CSV table of C-alpha atoms in Angstrom, one decimal:
chain,number,residue,atom,x,y,z
A,675,MET,CA,0.0,0.0,0.0
A,676,ARG,CA,2.8,2.4,0.8
A,677,TYR,CA,4.2,2.0,-2.8
A,678,VAL,CA,0.8,2.8,-4.3
A,679,VAL,CA,0.5,6.0,-2.3
A,680,GLY,CA,4.1,6.9,-3.3
A,681,LEU,CA,3.3,6.2,-6.9
A,682,MET,CA,0.2,8.4,-6.7
A,683,MET,CA,2.2,11.2,-5.2
A,684,VAL,CA,4.7,11.1,-8.0
A,685,ALA,CA,2.0,10.8,-10.7
A,686,PHE,CA,-0.1,13.7,-9.3
A,687,PHE,CA,3.0,15.9,-8.8
A,688,LEU,CA,4.3,15.3,-12.4
A,689,GLY,CA,0.8,15.7,-13.8
A,690,GLY,CA,0.4,19.0,-11.9
A,691,VAL,CA,3.7,20.3,-13.1
A,692,GLY,CA,2.8,19.3,-16.7
A,693,LEU,CA,-0.6,21.0,-16.5
A,694,PHE,CA,0.9,24.1,-15.0
A,695,ALA,CA,3.7,24.4,-17.6
A,696,VAL,CA,1.5,23.9,-20.6
A,697,GLY,CA,-1.1,26.3,-19.2
A,698,VAL,CA,1.4,29.0,-18.6
A,699,ARG,CA,3.1,28.4,-21.9
A,700,GLU,CA,-0.1,28.6,-23.9
A,701,LEU,CA,-1.3,31.7,-22.0
A,702,THR,CA,2.0,33.4,-22.8
A,703,ARG,CA,1.7,32.4,-26.5
A,704,ARG,CA,-1.8,33.7,-26.8
A,705,PHE,CA,-1.1,36.9,-24.9
A,706,GLY,CA,1.9,37.5,-27.2
A,707,ALA,CA,-0.1,36.7,-30.3
A,708,ARG,CA,-3.1,39.1,-29.5
A,709,ARG,CA,-1.9,41.8,-31.9
A,710,ARG,CA,-1.4,39.6,-34.9
A,711,LEU,CA,-4.6,37.7,-34.6
A,712,ARG,CA,-7.1,38.5,-37.3
A,713,SER,CA,-10.8,38.5,-37.2
A,714,ALA,CA,-13.1,36.9,-39.8
A,715,GLU,CA,-16.7,35.9,-40.0
A,716,GLY,CA,-17.2,32.2,-39.7
A,717,GLU,CA,-20.2,30.0,-40.3
A,718,ILE,CA,-21.1,26.8,-38.5
A,719,VAL,CA,-21.2,24.0,-41.1
A,720,ARG,CA,-21.6,21.0,-38.7
A,721,ILE,CA,-22.2,20.3,-35.0
A,722,GLU,CA,-20.2,17.6,-33.5
A,723,LYS,CA,-22.2,15.9,-30.7
A,724,ARG,CA,-20.1,14.3,-27.9
A,725,GLN,CA,-21.2,12.5,-24.8
A,726,GLU,CA,-19.1,13.3,-21.8
A,727,ILE,CA,-19.2,11.5,-18.4
A,728,MET,CA,-20.3,13.9,-15.7
A,729,ASP,CA,-20.3,11.5,-12.7
A,730,SER,CA,-18.2,8.4,-12.9
A,731,ASP,CA,-19.9,6.7,-9.9
A,732,SER,CA,-23.4,6.9,-11.3
A,733,GLY,CA,-22.4,6.8,-15.0
A,734,ARG,CA,-24.3,10.0,-15.6
A,735,THR,CA,-23.5,11.6,-18.9
A,736,ALA,CA,-24.2,14.9,-20.6
A,737,ASP,CA,-24.4,15.8,-24.3
A,738,PHE,CA,-22.2,18.7,-25.6
A,739,ASP,CA,-22.2,20.4,-29.0
A,740,TYR,CA,-18.9,21.4,-30.6
A,741,PRO,CA,-19.4,23.6,-33.7
A,742,GLU,CA,-17.3,23.0,-36.8
A,743,ILE,CA,-16.8,26.4,-38.3
A,744,ARG,CA,-15.7,27.4,-41.8
A,745,PHE,CA,-14.2,30.9,-42.5
A,746,ARG,CA,-12.2,32.7,-45.1
A,747,THR,CA,-8.7,34.1,-44.3
A,748,GLY,CA,-7.5,37.5,-45.4
A,749,SER,CA,-5.5,35.8,-48.1
A,750,GLY,CA,-8.7,34.2,-49.5
A,751,GLY,CA,-8.3,30.7,-48.4
A,752,ASP,CA,-11.0,28.7,-46.6
A,753,LYS,CA,-10.3,27.0,-43.3
A,754,THR,CA,-12.4,24.7,-41.1
A,755,PHE,CA,-11.9,23.9,-37.4
A,756,ILE,CA,-13.8,22.4,-34.6
A,757,SER,CA,-14.0,24.7,-31.5
A,758,GLU,CA,-12.4,23.6,-28.3
A,759,ILE,CA,-15.4,25.1,-26.4
A,760,GLY,CA,-18.6,23.3,-26.6
A,761,ALA,CA,-22.1,24.0,-25.2
A,762,GLY,CA,-24.5,21.8,-23.4
A,763,ALA,CA,-26.8,20.2,-25.9
A,764,ARG,CA,-29.9,21.3,-23.8
A,765,THR,CA,-29.2,25.0,-24.5
A,766,ALA,CA,-29.1,24.7,-28.3
A,767,ARG,CA,-26.5,27.5,-28.4
A,768,TYR,CA,-25.2,26.6,-31.9
A,769,ALA,CA,-27.1,26.1,-35.1
A,770,ILE,CA,-25.9,25.1,-38.6
A,771,GLY,CA,-25.6,28.3,-40.7
A,772,GLN,CA,-25.1,30.5,-37.7
A,773,LYS,CA,-22.5,33.3,-38.2
A,774,LEU,CA,-19.7,33.7,-35.5
A,775,THR,CA,-16.7,35.9,-35.3
A,776,VAL,CA,-13.5,33.9,-35.5
A,777,LEU,CA,-9.9,34.8,-34.6
A,778,TYR,CA,-7.1,33.2,-36.6
A,779,ASP,CA,-3.3,33.5,-36.6
A,780,PRO,CA,-2.1,34.3,-40.1
A,781,ASP,CA,1.3,32.8,-39.2
A,782,GLY,CA,-0.4,29.6,-38.2
A,783,GLU,CA,1.2,29.3,-34.8
A,784,LEU,CA,-2.2,29.3,-33.0
A,785,PRO,CA,-5.2,27.3,-34.0
A,786,PRO,CA,-8.3,29.3,-35.1
A,787,MET,CA,-10.8,30.0,-32.3
A,788,ILE,CA,-14.2,31.6,-31.7
A,789,ASP,CA,-13.8,35.2,-30.7
A,790,SER,CA,-14.9,35.0,-27.0
A,791,TRP,CA,-13.3,35.3,-23.7
A,792,ALA,CA,-14.0,31.6,-22.9
A,793,ALA,CA,-12.5,30.3,-26.1
A,794,ILE,CA,-9.4,32.4,-26.0
A,795,TRP,CA,-8.4,32.1,-22.3
A,796,MET,CA,-10.4,29.5,-20.4
A,797,PRO,CA,-8.8,26.1,-21.4
A,798,ASN,CA,-5.4,27.3,-20.5
A,799,LEU,CA,-6.5,29.2,-17.4
A,800,ILE,CA,-8.1,25.9,-16.1
A,801,ARG,CA,-4.8,24.1,-16.8
A,802,THR,CA,-2.8,26.7,-15.0
A,803,ILE,CA,-5.1,26.6,-11.9
A,804,ALA,CA,-5.4,22.8,-11.9
A,805,GLY,CA,-1.7,22.3,-11.9
A,806,PRO,CA,-1.0,23.7,-8.5
A,807,ILE,CA,-4.1,21.9,-7.1
A,808,PHE,CA,-2.5,18.5,-8.3
A,809,ILE,CA,0.9,19.5,-6.9
A,810,PHE,CA,-0.7,20.5,-3.6
A,811,GLY,CA,-2.7,17.2,-3.5
A,812,ALA,CA,0.5,15.2,-4.2
A,813,LEU,CA,2.4,16.8,-1.5
A,814,PHE,CA,-0.3,16.3,1.1
A,815,ILE,CA,-1.8,13.0,0.1
A,816,TYR,CA,0.2,11.0,2.5
């Protein structure tokens, strides 16, 4: 049993360090790229439905909609991407044909994203916050 707890401590610590490092790196990249990001009007061409587990004990799941968006870059090329940010299927937030503002990096260093605070910052903020929580848990699990 002692070895299992020790292994969990190491795994949680390394996972926390990894989450924190990736979160900070990506926040820094996005912050630095703000000025070169370009805006374009995109259109939802498809909605990908995903079922995600909300409670592993009861097996309760929830449906989420992730829009696939097509937009035209400033150079005239068409691009398509699936958003990292989904919406609960009950809310019907997205519809095929719906127009959305999209941000894209003309240099291609960052993937395209919906122009919203949540799409730009939230995934990496969550990683940056979750990292220290994992590290703290690893240090005090025993």
